[in-house]
mmCIF file of C-alpha atoms in Angstrom:
data_model
loop_
_atom_site.group_PDB
_atom_site.id
_atom_site.type_symbol
_atom_site.label_atom_id
_atom_site.label_comp_id
_atom_site.label_asym_id
_atom_site.label_seq_id
_atom_site.Cartn_x
_atom_site.Cartn_y
_atom_site.Cartn_z
ATOM 1 C CA GLY A 1 -12.862 -15.937 8.811
ATOM 2 C CA GLU A 2 -16.058 -13.936 8.675
ATOM 3 C CA ASP A 3 -15.875 -12.719 12.287
ATOM 4 C CA ASP A 4 -12.245 -11.591 11.902
ATOM 5 C CA SER A 5 -13.120 -9.840 8.651
ATOM 6 C CA ARG A 6 -16.050 -8.003 10.211
ATOM 7 C CA LEU A 7 -13.952 -6.948 13.222
ATOM 8 C CA TRP A 8 -11.127 -5.768 10.920
ATOM 9 C CA ARG A 9 -13.560 -3.581 8.943
ATOM 10 C CA GLN A 10 -15.083 -2.198 12.167
ATOM 11 C CA CYS A 11 -11.662 -1.284 13.609
ATOM 12 C CA VAL A 12 -10.548 0.457 10.435
ATOM 13 C CA GLU A 13 -13.872 2.241 10.012
ATOM 14 C CA GLN A 14 -13.854 3.443 13.606
ATOM 15 C CA HIS A 15 -10.169 4.298 14.081
ATOM 16 C CA HIS A 16 -8.637 5.162 10.687
ATOM 17 C CA TYR A 17 -9.155 8.740 9.540
ATOM 18 C CA LEU A 18 -10.108 7.570 6.017
ATOM 19 C CA GLY A 19 -12.549 4.921 7.193
ATOM 20 C CA CYS A 20 -13.037 1.634 5.382
ATOM 21 C CA PRO A 21 -14.523 1.987 1.895
ATOM 22 C CA VAL A 22 -14.612 -1.091 -0.329
ATOM 23 C CA PRO A 23 -11.193 -1.275 -2.027
ATOM 24 C CA TYR A 24 -10.758 -1.556 -5.801
ATOM 25 C CA GLY A 25 -9.295 -4.664 -7.424
ATOM 26 C CA ALA A 26 -7.016 -7.178 -5.771
ATOM 27 C CA GLN A 27 -6.570 -6.933 -2.015
ATOM 28 C CA LEU A 28 -5.184 -8.600 1.090
ATOM 29 C CA ARG A 29 -6.029 -7.581 4.630
ATOM 30 C CA TYR A 30 -3.818 -8.318 7.613
ATOM 31 C CA TRP A 31 -4.229 -8.375 11.353
ATOM 32 C CA VAL A 32 -1.086 -7.901 13.395
ATOM 33 C CA ARG A 33 -1.382 -9.701 16.718
ATOM 34 C CA HIS A 34 0.877 -10.495 19.625
ATOM 35 C CA GLU A 35 -0.124 -13.212 22.075
ATOM 36 C CA GLY A 36 -3.684 -13.017 20.747
ATOM 37 C CA ARG A 37 -3.955 -9.241 21.250
ATOM 38 C CA ALA A 38 -4.771 -7.169 18.164
ATOM 39 C CA LEU A 39 -2.162 -4.478 17.522
ATOM 40 C CA ALA A 40 -2.698 -3.269 13.965
ATOM 41 C CA CYS A 41 -4.622 -3.607 10.693
ATOM 42 C CA LEU A 42 -3.209 -3.317 7.174
ATOM 43 C CA LEU A 43 -4.806 -3.302 3.737
ATOM 44 C CA TRP A 44 -2.837 -4.009 0.560
ATOM 45 C CA THR A 45 -4.592 -3.284 -2.742
ATOM 46 C CA SER A 46 -4.157 -2.738 -6.437
ATOM 47 C CA PRO A 47 -2.030 0.352 -7.104
ATOM 48 C CA ALA A 48 -3.021 3.789 -8.256
ATOM 49 C CA TRP A 49 -3.451 3.781 -12.031
ATOM 50 C CA ARG A 50 -1.192 6.741 -12.634
ATOM 51 C CA MET A 51 1.079 8.737 -10.344
ATOM 52 C CA LYS A 52 3.585 10.973 -12.040
ATOM 53 C CA ALA A 53 6.325 10.790 -9.376
ATOM 54 C CA ARG A 54 6.120 6.984 -9.126
ATOM 55 C CA ASP A 55 5.997 6.559 -12.881
ATOM 56 C CA ILE A 56 9.008 8.856 -13.371
ATOM 57 C CA TRP A 57 10.946 7.002 -10.645
ATOM 58 C CA ILE A 58 10.264 3.680 -12.394
ATOM 59 C CA GLY A 59 10.918 5.240 -15.799
ATOM 60 C CA TRP A 60 8.298 3.294 -17.674
ATOM 61 C CA THR A 61 6.271 4.270 -20.709
ATOM 62 C CA ASP A 62 2.464 4.283 -20.719
ATOM 63 C CA GLN A 63 2.550 0.901 -22.460
ATOM 64 C CA GLN A 64 4.968 -0.561 -19.895
ATOM 65 C CA ARG A 65 2.833 0.843 -17.060
ATOM 66 C CA GLN A 66 -0.322 -0.730 -18.519
ATOM 67 C CA GLN A 67 1.459 -4.061 -18.888
ATOM 68 C CA ASN A 68 3.237 -4.144 -15.513
ATOM 69 C CA LEU A 69 1.183 -2.080 -13.088
ATOM 70 C CA GLN A 70 -0.173 -5.185 -11.350
ATOM 71 C CA ARG A 71 3.360 -5.818 -10.038
ATOM 72 C CA VAL A 72 2.983 -2.750 -7.792
ATOM 73 C CA ILE A 73 0.972 -3.184 -4.572
ATOM 74 C CA ASN A 74 -0.536 -0.278 -2.635
ATOM 75 C CA ASN A 75 -0.587 -0.038 1.147
ATOM 76 C CA GLY A 76 -4.087 1.441 1.295
ATOM 77 C CA ARG A 77 -4.566 1.362 5.072
ATOM 78 C CA PHE A 78 -2.182 1.068 7.988
ATOM 79 C CA LEU A 79 -3.686 1.413 11.418
ATOM 80 C CA ILE A 80 -1.993 0.780 14.718
ATOM 81 C CA LEU A 81 -4.864 0.571 17.150
ATOM 82 C CA PRO A 82 -5.069 3.680 19.358
ATOM 83 C CA TRP A 83 -4.433 1.916 22.669
ATOM 84 C CA VAL A 84 -1.200 0.270 21.408
ATOM 85 C CA ARG A 85 2.004 2.077 22.406
ATOM 86 C CA VAL A 86 5.138 0.211 21.309
ATOM 87 C CA ARG A 87 8.161 2.198 20.146
ATOM 88 C CA GLY A 88 9.273 1.189 16.639
ATOM 89 C CA LEU A 89 6.266 -1.075 16.086
ATOM 90 C CA ALA A 90 5.114 0.577 12.845
ATOM 91 C CA SER A 91 8.429 0.236 11.023
ATOM 92 C CA MET A 92 8.826 -3.336 12.297
ATOM 93 C CA ILE A 93 5.363 -4.220 10.933
ATOM 94 C CA LEU A 94 6.211 -2.669 7.557
ATOM 95 C CA ALA A 95 9.457 -4.660 7.399
ATOM 96 C CA ARG A 96 7.680 -7.914 8.211
ATOM 97 C CA CYS A 97 4.947 -7.182 5.669
ATOM 98 C CA ALA A 98 7.580 -6.574 2.996
ATOM 99 C CA ARG A 99 8.932 -10.074 3.682
ATOM 100 C CA GLN A 100 5.557 -11.852 3.955
ATOM 101 C CA LEU A 101 3.383 -10.058 1.408
ATOM 102 C CA PRO A 102 5.049 -11.239 -1.838
ATOM 103 C CA ALA A 103 4.419 -14.920 -1.060
ATOM 104 C CA ASP A 104 0.884 -14.257 0.188
ATOM 105 C CA TRP A 105 0.072 -12.159 -2.889
ATOM 106 C CA GLU A 106 1.456 -14.845 -5.194
ATOM 107 C CA ALA A 107 -0.565 -17.538 -3.424
ATOM 108 C CA GLN A 108 -3.751 -15.468 -3.788
ATOM 109 C CA TYR A 109 -3.262 -13.937 -7.252
ATOM 110 C CA GLY A 110 -0.643 -16.047 -9.033
ATOM 111 C CA TYR A 111 2.163 -13.500 -9.381
ATOM 112 C CA ARG A 112 4.728 -11.799 -7.157
ATOM 113 C CA PRO A 113 4.776 -8.033 -6.672
ATOM 114 C CA LEU A 114 8.026 -6.166 -7.294
ATOM 115 C CA LEU A 115 7.284 -2.827 -5.626
ATOM 116 C CA LEU A 116 5.166 -1.491 -2.766
ATOM 117 C CA GLU A 117 3.687 2.009 -2.750
ATOM 118 C CA THR A 118 1.852 4.088 -0.203
ATOM 119 C CA LEU A 119 0.462 7.598 0.070
ATOM 120 C CA VAL A 120 0.978 9.651 3.226
ATOM 121 C CA ASP A 121 -1.072 12.758 3.937
ATOM 122 C CA ALA A 122 1.782 15.082 4.914
ATOM 123 C CA ALA A 123 -0.651 17.503 6.549
ATOM 124 C CA ARG A 124 -1.431 14.752 9.088
ATOM 125 C CA PHE A 125 1.666 12.543 9.219
ATOM 126 C CA ALA A 126 5.421 12.872 8.760
ATOM 127 C CA GLY A 127 5.925 9.443 7.160
ATOM 128 C CA THR A 128 8.415 8.577 9.893
ATOM 129 C CA CYS A 129 7.597 4.863 10.053
ATOM 130 C CA TYR A 130 7.981 4.492 6.267
ATOM 131 C CA ARG A 131 11.330 6.271 6.269
ATOM 132 C CA ALA A 132 12.445 4.165 9.259
ATOM 133 C CA ALA A 133 11.520 1.027 7.288
ATOM 134 C CA ASN A 134 13.618 2.258 4.313
ATOM 135 C CA TRP A 135 10.780 3.302 2.039
ATOM 136 C CA ILE A 136 11.800 5.917 -0.552
ATOM 137 C CA LEU A 137 10.027 9.276 -0.791
ATOM 138 C CA VAL A 138 9.734 9.941 -4.546
ATOM 139 C CA GLY A 139 7.397 12.949 -4.706
ATOM 140 C CA GLN A 140 3.786 13.954 -4.220
ATOM 141 C CA THR A 141 0.423 13.274 -5.786
ATOM 142 C CA ALA A 142 -1.305 15.909 -7.885
ATOM 143 C CA GLY A 143 -4.312 16.073 -5.539
ATOM 144 C CA ARG A 144 -6.839 14.768 -8.051
ATOM 145 C CA GLY A 145 -7.941 11.579 -6.309
ATOM 146 C CA ARG A 146 -7.934 7.941 -7.371
ATOM 147 C CA MET A 147 -10.878 8.100 -9.742
ATOM 148 C CA ASP A 148 -10.113 11.424 -11.432
ATOM 149 C CA ARG A 149 -10.710 9.884 -14.873
ATOM 150 C CA HIS A 150 -14.414 9.679 -14.067
ATOM 151 C CA LYS A 151 -15.081 12.823 -12.075
ATOM 152 C CA LEU A 152 -13.067 15.822 -11.020
ATOM 153 C CA LYS A 153 -12.503 15.730 -7.302
ATOM 154 C CA GLN A 154 -9.985 17.683 -5.296
ATOM 155 C CA ALA A 155 -8.094 15.404 -2.919
ATOM 156 C CA PRO A 156 -5.333 16.199 -0.418
ATOM 157 C CA ILE A 157 -1.831 16.199 -1.874
ATOM 158 C CA LYS A 158 0.037 13.216 -0.440
ATOM 159 C CA ASP A 159 3.650 12.095 -0.260
ATOM 160 C CA ILE A 160 4.414 9.016 -2.361
ATOM 161 C CA TYR A 161 6.671 6.384 -0.794
ATOM 162 C CA LEU A 162 7.959 3.285 -2.581
ATOM 163 C CA TYR A 163 9.574 0.115 -1.306
ATOM 164 C CA PRO A 164 11.381 -2.178 -3.778
ATOM 165 C CA LEU A 165 10.856 -5.882 -3.079
ATOM 166 C CA VAL A 166 13.522 -7.014 -5.560
ATOM 167 C CA ARG A 167 16.870 -5.877 -6.890
ATOM 168 C CA GLN A 168 16.653 -3.536 -9.876
ATOM 169 C CA PRO A 169 12.879 -2.969 -9.626
ATOM 170 C CA ARG A 170 12.880 -0.187 -12.220
ATOM 171 C CA GLN A 171 14.510 -2.355 -14.856
ATOM 172 C CA ARG A 172 12.273 -5.309 -14.047
ATOM 173 C CA LEU A 173 9.076 -3.232 -14.111
ATOM 174 C CA SER A 174 10.091 -1.728 -17.443
ATOM 175 C CA ALA A 175 11.286 -4.993 -19.015
ATOM 176 C CA LEU A 176 8.554 -7.471 -18.078
ATOM 177 C CA THR A 177 6.601 -8.944 -20.969
ATOM 178 C CA ARG A 178 3.546 -11.107 -20.836
#
């Protein structure tokens, strides 16, 4: 609802170090609650257009990437609210999202994702919750920013983590045809 959406944006803007800019493309936002109490906020969006380490890990050509990129979903924001202290909560949330997100994404957009990606600023975070939830560290960004095709902007270099949602994700992302 509108009130929940406004509160979600306010929490992320106030408590997430990157704030809450309007995301590009497809998106789903989640509240994580327990007994009515808000614990966390997540944003899932369209993926980065090009990331060398991810693209090498998948092994796809430029044409395959253009055709199949929508099957990759980006975890653009993950915020556990600052007053919440529950050991292991972050990795548990990521695991539950990996189970729930494909069906929700398909219901909203008409297709199931095959792979999740996220970027972790290693200068700020160790990526512990992603590793604990079995995400795979595949490399780092080049530090050019999401919209580097349009303007040159230096961005922090971030670790790239991937989480396969299906068996043989590389083969499936390279073999899909429309």
